[in-house]
Each structure stands twice: as C-alpha cells, then as structure tokens.
Amino acid sequence: PSTLRVKRQRRAQKVAKRLTQEEIQPGTPEPVKGREHVYVQTELYLEEISDRIIEIDGECQTDEFLDRPPTPLFIPAKTGKDVATQIEEGELFDFDIEVKPILEVLVGKTVEQALLEVMEEEELAQLLSHQRAFAELRNAEFAELQRLEEQDRRIREEKERRRLEHLEKLRKQKETAEKIAARAFAQRYLADLIPSVFNNLHESGFFYDPVERDIETVFLPWLMSEVEETLQKKVLGRTMLDSLIRMVVEKRLDEFRCPPPSDQKEAPAEEPRETDAAAEVSGADAGSADESAAEEEETDQSDAEEQPTDFTSSQLEEQGQEGAMDLETE
C-alpha cells in the first residue's frame, strides 16, 4: 500500500538525516602516538561508572499494519445538463472552397516573411557598409585629430623652448652687464689699492732679490755654522791649554813645596833672586809688562787654539815655567 511505502520512506529519510547529522558533528581527533583518550565526567554530580552496564530484557508485541485499498481519486459531481449535436459530413464547410483563403493567407504570410527577411538582409548590408564608411571616416578624423594635437604639442614645445631661450638670453645679458659693471667698479676701486698692496708686500718681504735671499738663507747660515765650529775649536784648544797649564803649575808648586836634597841647596837660593828681580822689573814697568804679558798670552792662546794637538813636552814645560813665574810675580 502507498501509505506504508510513504511511512517507510519517511523513516528512512529520518534515519539518513540523523546519520548525516552524526557524521557532520565534529568528533575528537585521534590521539598522538604514545597517548590515549580518557573519558572524564564533567557533570555537576559525579556518578559511579561500572565496567558493565546493567541490562534488562523486555518484550512488546505490536499489531501488524493492516492492508487497505488505495484512496480513490476525487471526482467532482456533474452540474448542468448534457446536450449533443449531430453534424453530418459537408454541413460545416467545403474544403476546396474554404482552403483557398487559408492557402492565400499562408502563401502571403510566407512571401511577406521572405520579403521582410530579404529587406532585413539588405538593410543589414547597408548598415554594415555605413558602419565601415563611418569607421573609416572616424579613423581618418582620429588620425587628423592626432596630427593636429601633435602639431599643437610641437608648437607649444617650440614656444616654451623659445621662451626659455629668451629668458636665458636675458639672464646672460643681465649677468654680463653685472660682470662688466663689477669689473669696472673693481678696476676703479683697485686702481689706488694695487700700488699700496704691492708696496706692503714688498715691505713684508714677498718680493725679494734672489741673490740677497740666497745669501740670507744659504750663505749666512753656512758662514755662521762655520764660525761657530771654528770658535768651538778655539774654545776647546784654550780649555785644553788651560788644563795643561794648570797641571804644570800644580806640578811645579808641588815640587817647590817639597824640601830639596842637600846637594841642591844653592840652586833654590838663586831662583828667588831671579823672581825678586823679575818682581822688581815688573814693579817698575807694571803697565808695559801687563800689556806685553797679555799680548803674549793671547798670542800663545791663539797659537794653541790653531794647533791644539802639536805640543811637545819641552814647550809644555816652558809654558809651565812662564805660568809659574807670572803667578809668583802676581
């Protein structure tokens, strides 16, 4: 029966819907390797969980569905009266006569449609030709427009270039005029300044004689160094002479202080006489002796400075004796 089939279809749809909902619901993903899921109670009150759920068997008997005939179609009841009319052959129309206007209409419509299609094709061809002509005209006008725009752009660029050239020319003329004016002003201003500047530079030593500058920078330093070296040599010779004289005098003094031997008692007695005579002579002619002694000392010192390394023992002894006599006279 249809009702049973419909119920079964509805039940199957419900089961399929429930299964699809269960499949759609997201589940817990599989645990990673080495772990496992554990069910934990999250309710407010905990319940004891046993390994086996209590099961009870129950039975229930239901009646089977009774088969019944399908529901008949609904047919509304008739209203009004039935009327019949009998038409014999040839009573309504004559085919040969009635078909002529229909054929005329069909043929006319077909010819009219054909004419319309031909006219439409001709019109489309004319439209295409007009479109081509319009496209060619538009392309020509567009090319002319581009040419005019390019010409206008060239004219504008030429005008701008000419304007910039004119401005540059004016700027250069102005700059040239300013330079000329500045040069004239500088020449007029520096007319009296240049001689004074050259004079100051000449006085400051910027302009010099090369020979004079060469003498000042090369010859004079060389000469001074040579003079200094010569003076140092003279000072060295004088110092050595003084040290030698001092040594000889000290040696003579030590000899005079020591007691003479018995066989030479007369000789020392004569030396004081000579010294006394020298003292008298020096007392008589003090000024001349001093001057001669000074001159002799200077000549001796100059000779010693010129030749500080050519002294002999006899000369050193003579100079020592003379130095000792001068000391005794003083």
CSV table of C-alpha atoms in Angstrom, one decimal:
chain,number,residue,atom,x,y,z
A,1,PRO,CA,0.0,0.0,0.0
A,2,SER,CA,1.1,3.6,-0.7
A,3,THR,CA,0.7,4.8,3.0
A,4,LEU,CA,3.1,2.0,4.2
A,5,ARG,CA,5.6,3.0,1.4
A,6,VAL,CA,5.4,6.6,2.4
A,7,LYS,CA,6.0,5.9,6.1
A,8,ARG,CA,8.9,3.7,5.3
A,9,GLN,CA,10.4,6.4,3.1
A,10,ARG,CA,9.9,9.0,5.9
A,11,ARG,CA,11.5,6.7,8.4
A,12,ALA,CA,14.4,6.1,6.0
A,13,GLN,CA,14.8,9.8,5.5
A,14,LYS,CA,14.8,10.4,9.3
A,15,VAL,CA,17.5,7.7,9.8
A,16,ALA,CA,19.6,9.1,6.9
A,17,LYS,CA,19.2,12.6,8.3
A,18,ARG,CA,20.3,11.5,11.8
A,19,LEU,CA,23.2,9.7,10.4
A,20,THR,CA,24.3,12.7,8.3
A,21,GLN,CA,24.0,14.9,11.4
A,22,GLU,CA,26.1,12.5,13.4
A,23,GLU,CA,28.6,12.4,10.6
A,24,ILE,CA,28.6,16.2,10.3
A,25,GLN,CA,29.2,16.7,14.1
A,26,PRO,CA,32.9,17.2,14.7
A,27,GLY,CA,34.5,14.4,16.8
A,28,THR,CA,37.6,14.2,18.9
A,29,PRO,CA,40.7,13.8,16.8
A,30,GLU,CA,42.8,10.7,17.2
A,31,PRO,CA,45.4,10.8,20.0
A,32,VAL,CA,49.0,11.2,19.1
A,33,LYS,CA,51.4,8.2,19.2
A,34,GLY,CA,52.0,7.1,22.8
A,35,ARG,CA,48.8,8.6,24.3
A,36,GLU,CA,45.1,7.6,24.6
A,37,HIS,CA,41.8,9.4,25.3
A,38,VAL,CA,40.2,9.1,28.7
A,39,TYR,CA,36.6,9.8,29.3
A,40,VAL,CA,36.1,12.3,32.2
A,41,GLN,CA,32.9,13.3,33.8
A,42,THR,CA,32.2,17.0,33.6
A,43,GLU,CA,28.7,17.0,35.2
A,44,LEU,CA,27.9,18.7,38.5
A,45,TYR,CA,27.3,15.5,40.3
A,46,LEU,CA,29.6,12.5,39.8
A,47,GLU,CA,28.2,9.1,39.2
A,48,GLU,CA,29.8,5.7,39.7
A,49,ILE,CA,31.0,4.2,36.5
A,50,SER,CA,31.0,0.4,36.3
A,51,ASP,CA,32.6,-1.7,33.7
A,52,ARG,CA,29.4,-3.3,32.6
A,53,ILE,CA,26.1,-1.5,32.2
A,54,ILE,CA,23.0,-3.1,33.8
A,55,GLU,CA,20.9,-4.7,31.1
A,56,ILE,CA,17.3,-5.8,31.3
A,57,ASP,CA,15.4,-7.8,28.6
A,58,GLY,CA,11.9,-6.7,27.8
A,59,GLU,CA,9.3,-7.7,25.2
A,60,CYS,CA,6.5,-5.9,23.5
A,61,GLN,CA,4.0,-7.1,20.9
A,62,THR,CA,2.6,-4.8,18.3
A,63,ASP,CA,-0.1,-5.3,15.7
A,64,GLU,CA,1.0,-5.5,12.1
A,65,PHE,CA,-0.2,-2.9,9.7
A,66,LEU,CA,-3.5,-3.9,8.0
A,67,ASP,CA,-3.6,-3.7,4.2
A,68,ARG,CA,-6.3,-1.4,2.9
A,69,PRO,CA,-7.2,-0.3,-0.7
A,70,PRO,CA,-5.7,2.9,-2.1
A,71,THR,CA,-7.7,6.1,-1.7
A,72,PRO,CA,-9.9,6.7,-4.9
A,73,LEU,CA,-9.4,9.8,-6.9
A,74,PHE,CA,-11.7,12.7,-6.2
A,75,ILE,CA,-14.1,13.3,-9.0
A,76,PRO,CA,-16.5,16.3,-8.5
A,77,ALA,CA,-20.1,15.7,-9.3
A,78,LYS,CA,-21.5,17.0,-12.6
A,79,THR,CA,-23.6,20.1,-12.8
A,80,GLY,CA,-25.9,21.2,-15.6
A,81,LYS,CA,-27.3,19.2,-18.5
A,82,ASP,CA,-25.7,17.2,-21.3
A,83,VAL,CA,-26.6,18.4,-24.8
A,84,ALA,CA,-25.5,16.7,-28.1
A,85,THR,CA,-25.5,18.0,-31.6
A,86,GLN,CA,-25.1,15.8,-34.7
A,87,ILE,CA,-23.2,17.3,-37.6
A,88,GLU,CA,-23.2,15.5,-40.9
A,89,GLU,CA,-20.5,15.4,-43.5
A,90,GLY,CA,-20.4,18.6,-45.6
A,91,GLU,CA,-22.5,20.7,-43.3
A,92,LEU,CA,-19.7,22.8,-41.7
A,93,PHE,CA,-17.5,23.8,-44.7
A,94,ASP,CA,-16.4,22.8,-48.2
A,95,PHE,CA,-12.7,22.0,-48.2
A,96,ASP,CA,-11.9,23.1,-51.7
A,97,ILE,CA,-13.7,26.4,-51.2
A,98,GLU,CA,-12.6,27.1,-47.6
A,99,VAL,CA,-9.0,26.1,-48.1
A,100,LYS,CA,-8.3,28.8,-50.7
A,101,PRO,CA,-8.3,31.8,-48.4
A,102,ILE,CA,-6.2,29.8,-45.9
A,103,LEU,CA,-3.7,29.0,-48.6
A,104,GLU,CA,-3.7,32.6,-49.7
A,105,VAL,CA,-3.0,33.7,-46.2
A,106,LEU,CA,-0.3,31.1,-45.7
A,107,VAL,CA,1.4,31.9,-49.0
A,108,GLY,CA,1.0,35.7,-48.4
A,109,LYS,CA,2.5,35.4,-45.0
A,110,THR,CA,5.4,33.3,-46.3
A,111,VAL,CA,6.1,35.6,-49.1
A,112,GLU,CA,5.8,38.6,-46.8
A,113,GLN,CA,8.2,37.0,-44.3
A,114,ALA,CA,10.6,36.2,-47.1
A,115,LEU,CA,10.5,39.7,-48.4
A,116,LEU,CA,11.0,41.0,-44.9
A,117,GLU,CA,14.0,38.8,-44.4
A,118,VAL,CA,15.4,39.9,-47.7
A,119,MET,CA,14.8,43.5,-46.9
A,120,GLU,CA,16.4,43.0,-43.5
A,121,GLU,CA,19.4,41.4,-45.1
A,122,GLU,CA,19.7,44.4,-47.5
A,123,GLU,CA,19.3,46.8,-44.6
A,124,LEU,CA,21.9,44.9,-42.6
A,125,ALA,CA,24.3,45.1,-45.6
A,126,GLN,CA,23.6,48.8,-45.9
A,127,LEU,CA,24.2,49.2,-42.2
A,128,LEU,CA,27.5,47.3,-42.4
A,129,SER,CA,28.5,49.5,-45.4
A,130,HIS,CA,27.5,52.6,-43.4
A,131,GLN,CA,29.4,51.3,-40.4
A,132,ARG,CA,32.5,50.7,-42.5
A,133,ALA,CA,32.3,54.2,-44.0
A,134,PHE,CA,31.7,55.7,-40.6
A,135,ALA,CA,34.6,53.7,-39.1
A,136,GLU,CA,36.9,54.8,-42.0
A,137,LEU,CA,35.7,58.4,-41.6
A,138,ARG,CA,36.2,58.2,-37.8
A,139,ASN,CA,39.6,56.7,-38.2
A,140,ALA,CA,40.5,59.5,-40.7
A,141,GLU,CA,39.2,62.1,-38.3
A,142,PHE,CA,41.0,60.5,-35.4
A,143,ALA,CA,44.3,60.5,-37.3
A,144,GLU,CA,43.7,64.1,-38.3
A,145,LEU,CA,43.0,64.9,-34.7
A,146,GLN,CA,46.1,63.2,-33.6
A,147,ARG,CA,48.1,65.0,-36.2
A,148,LEU,CA,46.6,68.3,-35.1
A,149,GLU,CA,47.3,67.5,-31.4
A,150,GLU,CA,50.9,66.6,-32.3
A,151,GLN,CA,51.3,69.8,-34.2
A,152,ASP,CA,49.8,71.7,-31.4
A,153,ARG,CA,52.1,70.0,-28.9
A,154,ARG,CA,55.1,70.8,-31.1
A,155,ILE,CA,54.1,74.4,-31.4
A,156,ARG,CA,53.7,74.6,-27.6
A,157,GLU,CA,57.0,73.0,-27.0
A,158,GLU,CA,58.6,75.3,-29.6
A,159,LYS,CA,57.0,78.3,-27.9
A,160,GLU,CA,58.2,77.1,-24.5
A,161,ARG,CA,61.7,76.5,-25.8
A,162,ARG,CA,61.8,79.9,-27.4
A,163,ARG,CA,60.6,81.5,-24.2
A,164,LEU,CA,63.2,79.7,-22.2
A,165,GLU,CA,65.9,80.7,-24.7
A,166,HIS,CA,64.8,84.3,-24.5
A,167,LEU,CA,64.8,84.1,-20.7
A,168,GLU,CA,68.3,82.5,-20.7
A,169,LYS,CA,69.5,85.2,-23.2
A,170,LEU,CA,68.1,88.0,-20.9
A,171,ARG,CA,69.7,86.3,-17.9
A,172,LYS,CA,73.1,86.1,-19.6
A,173,GLN,CA,72.8,89.7,-20.8
A,174,LYS,CA,72.0,90.7,-17.3
A,175,GLU,CA,74.8,88.6,-15.9
A,176,THR,CA,77.2,90.1,-18.5
A,177,ALA,CA,76.2,93.6,-17.6
A,178,GLU,CA,76.6,92.9,-13.9
A,179,LYS,CA,80.1,91.4,-14.6
A,180,ILE,CA,81.1,94.4,-16.7
A,181,ALA,CA,79.9,96.8,-14.0
A,182,ALA,CA,81.6,94.7,-11.3
A,183,ARG,CA,84.8,94.7,-13.3
A,184,ALA,CA,84.7,98.4,-13.9
A,185,PHE,CA,84.0,99.0,-10.3
A,186,ALA,CA,86.8,96.7,-9.2
A,187,GLN,CA,89.2,98.3,-11.6
A,188,ARG,CA,88.2,101.8,-10.3
A,189,TYR,CA,88.4,100.6,-6.7
A,190,LEU,CA,91.7,98.7,-7.1
A,191,ALA,CA,93.4,101.5,-9.1
A,192,ASP,CA,94.8,103.0,-5.9
A,193,LEU,CA,94.8,99.8,-3.9
A,194,ILE,CA,97.2,97.7,-6.1
A,195,PRO,CA,100.2,100.0,-5.7
A,196,SER,CA,99.7,100.1,-1.9
A,197,VAL,CA,99.3,96.4,-1.8
A,198,PHE,CA,102.5,95.8,-3.8
A,199,ASN,CA,104.3,98.2,-1.6
A,200,ASN,CA,103.1,96.4,1.6
A,201,LEU,CA,104.0,93.1,0.0
A,202,HIS,CA,107.5,94.4,-0.9
A,203,GLU,CA,108.0,95.7,2.6
A,204,SER,CA,106.8,92.5,4.1
A,205,GLY,CA,109.3,90.6,2.0
A,206,PHE,CA,107.2,88.8,-0.5
A,207,PHE,CA,109.1,90.4,-3.4
A,208,TYR,CA,112.8,89.9,-2.8
A,209,ASP,CA,116.2,89.8,-4.6
A,210,PRO,CA,117.1,86.2,-5.3
A,211,VAL,CA,120.8,86.8,-4.8
A,212,GLU,CA,120.1,88.5,-1.5
A,213,ARG,CA,117.6,85.9,-0.4
A,214,ASP,CA,120.2,83.2,-1.4
A,215,ILE,CA,122.8,84.9,0.7
A,216,GLU,CA,120.5,85.2,3.7
A,217,THR,CA,119.1,81.7,3.5
A,218,VAL,CA,122.2,79.7,2.4
A,219,PHE,CA,125.4,81.6,2.7
A,220,LEU,CA,124.9,83.3,6.0
A,221,PRO,CA,123.7,80.2,7.9
A,222,TRP,CA,126.7,78.3,6.4
A,223,LEU,CA,129.0,81.0,7.5
A,224,MET,CA,127.6,81.2,11.0
A,225,SER,CA,127.9,77.4,11.3
A,226,GLU,CA,131.5,77.5,10.1
A,227,VAL,CA,132.3,80.4,12.5
A,228,GLU,CA,130.6,78.6,15.4
A,229,GLU,CA,132.5,75.4,14.6
A,230,THR,CA,135.8,77.4,14.5
A,231,LEU,CA,135.0,79.2,17.7
A,232,GLN,CA,134.2,75.9,19.3
A,233,LYS,CA,137.6,74.5,18.2
A,234,LYS,CA,139.3,77.6,19.6
A,235,VAL,CA,137.4,77.3,22.9
A,236,LEU,CA,138.4,73.6,23.0
A,237,GLY,CA,142.0,74.4,22.4
A,238,ARG,CA,142.0,77.2,25.0
A,239,THR,CA,140.4,74.8,27.5
A,240,MET,CA,143.0,72.1,26.8
A,241,LEU,CA,145.8,74.7,27.1
A,242,ASP,CA,144.4,76.0,30.4
A,243,SER,CA,144.1,72.5,31.8
A,244,LEU,CA,147.7,71.7,30.7
A,245,ILE,CA,149.0,74.9,32.2
A,246,ARG,CA,147.1,74.2,35.4
A,247,MET,CA,148.6,70.7,35.6
A,248,VAL,CA,152.1,72.0,35.0
A,249,VAL,CA,151.7,74.8,37.6
A,250,GLU,CA,150.3,72.4,40.2
A,251,LYS,CA,153.2,70.1,39.5
A,252,ARG,CA,155.7,72.9,39.9
A,253,LEU,CA,154.1,74.0,43.1
A,254,ASP,CA,154.3,70.5,44.5
A,255,GLU,CA,157.9,70.4,43.6
A,256,PHE,CA,158.6,73.8,45.2
A,257,ARG,CA,156.8,72.7,48.4
A,258,CYS,CA,158.8,69.6,48.8
A,259,PRO,CA,162.3,70.0,50.6
A,260,PRO,CA,165.2,70.0,48.2
A,261,PRO,CA,168.1,67.5,48.7
A,262,SER,CA,171.4,68.5,50.3
A,263,ASP,CA,173.4,68.8,47.2
A,264,GLN,CA,171.0,71.2,45.6
A,265,LYS,CA,170.6,73.8,48.3
A,266,GLU,CA,172.3,76.5,46.4
A,267,ALA,CA,170.1,76.3,43.3
A,268,PRO,CA,166.8,77.2,45.1
A,269,ALA,CA,168.6,80.1,46.7
A,270,GLU,CA,169.3,81.5,43.3
A,271,GLU,CA,165.7,81.1,42.0
A,272,PRO,CA,164.2,83.5,44.5
A,273,ARG,CA,166.7,86.1,43.4
A,274,GLU,CA,165.6,85.8,39.9
A,275,THR,CA,162.0,86.0,41.0
A,276,ASP,CA,162.8,89.1,43.0
A,277,ALA,CA,164.5,90.7,40.1
A,278,ALA,CA,161.5,89.8,37.9
A,279,ALA,CA,159.3,91.3,40.6
A,280,GLU,CA,161.3,94.5,40.7
A,281,VAL,CA,161.2,94.7,36.9
A,282,SER,CA,157.5,94.1,36.9
A,283,GLY,CA,157.0,96.7,39.6
A,284,ALA,CA,159.0,99.2,37.6
A,285,ASP,CA,157.2,98.6,34.4
A,286,ALA,CA,153.9,97.3,35.6
A,287,GLY,CA,151.8,98.7,32.7
A,288,SER,CA,154.2,97.6,30.0
A,289,ALA,CA,154.7,94.2,31.5
A,290,ASP,CA,151.0,93.6,31.9
A,291,GLU,CA,150.3,94.6,28.3
A,292,SER,CA,153.2,92.5,27.0
A,293,ALA,CA,152.1,89.6,29.1
A,294,ALA,CA,148.5,89.9,27.9
A,295,GLU,CA,149.7,90.1,24.3
A,296,GLU,CA,151.9,87.1,24.8
A,297,GLU,CA,149.1,85.2,26.5
A,298,GLU,CA,146.7,86.0,23.7
A,299,THR,CA,149.3,85.0,21.0
A,300,ASP,CA,150.1,81.8,22.9
A,301,GLN,CA,146.4,81.0,23.3
A,302,SER,CA,145.7,81.8,19.6
A,303,ASP,CA,148.7,79.5,18.6
A,304,ALA,CA,147.4,76.9,20.9
A,305,GLU,CA,143.9,77.2,19.5
A,306,GLU,CA,145.2,76.9,16.0
A,307,GLN,CA,147.3,73.9,16.8
A,308,PRO,CA,145.9,72.2,19.9
A,309,THR,CA,147.4,68.8,19.2
A,310,ASP,CA,151.1,69.7,18.2
A,311,PHE,CA,152.5,70.5,21.7
A,312,THR,CA,155.8,68.9,22.8
A,313,SER,CA,157.0,68.2,26.3
A,314,SER,CA,159.6,70.9,26.2
A,315,GLN,CA,157.1,73.6,25.1
A,316,LEU,CA,154.7,72.5,27.8
A,317,GLU,CA,157.5,72.8,30.4
A,318,GLU,CA,158.5,76.2,29.2
A,319,GLN,CA,154.9,77.4,29.3
A,320,GLY,CA,154.5,75.9,32.7
A,321,GLN,CA,157.6,77.8,34.0
A,322,GLU,CA,156.4,81.0,32.5
A,323,GLY,CA,153.0,80.5,34.1
A,324,ALA,CA,154.6,79.8,37.4
A,325,MET,CA,156.8,82.9,37.2
A,326,ASP,CA,153.8,85.0,36.3
A,327,LEU,CA,151.9,83.6,39.3
A,328,GLU,CA,154.8,84.2,41.6
A,329,THR,CA,155.2,87.8,40.3
A,330,GLU,CA,151.5,88.4,41.0
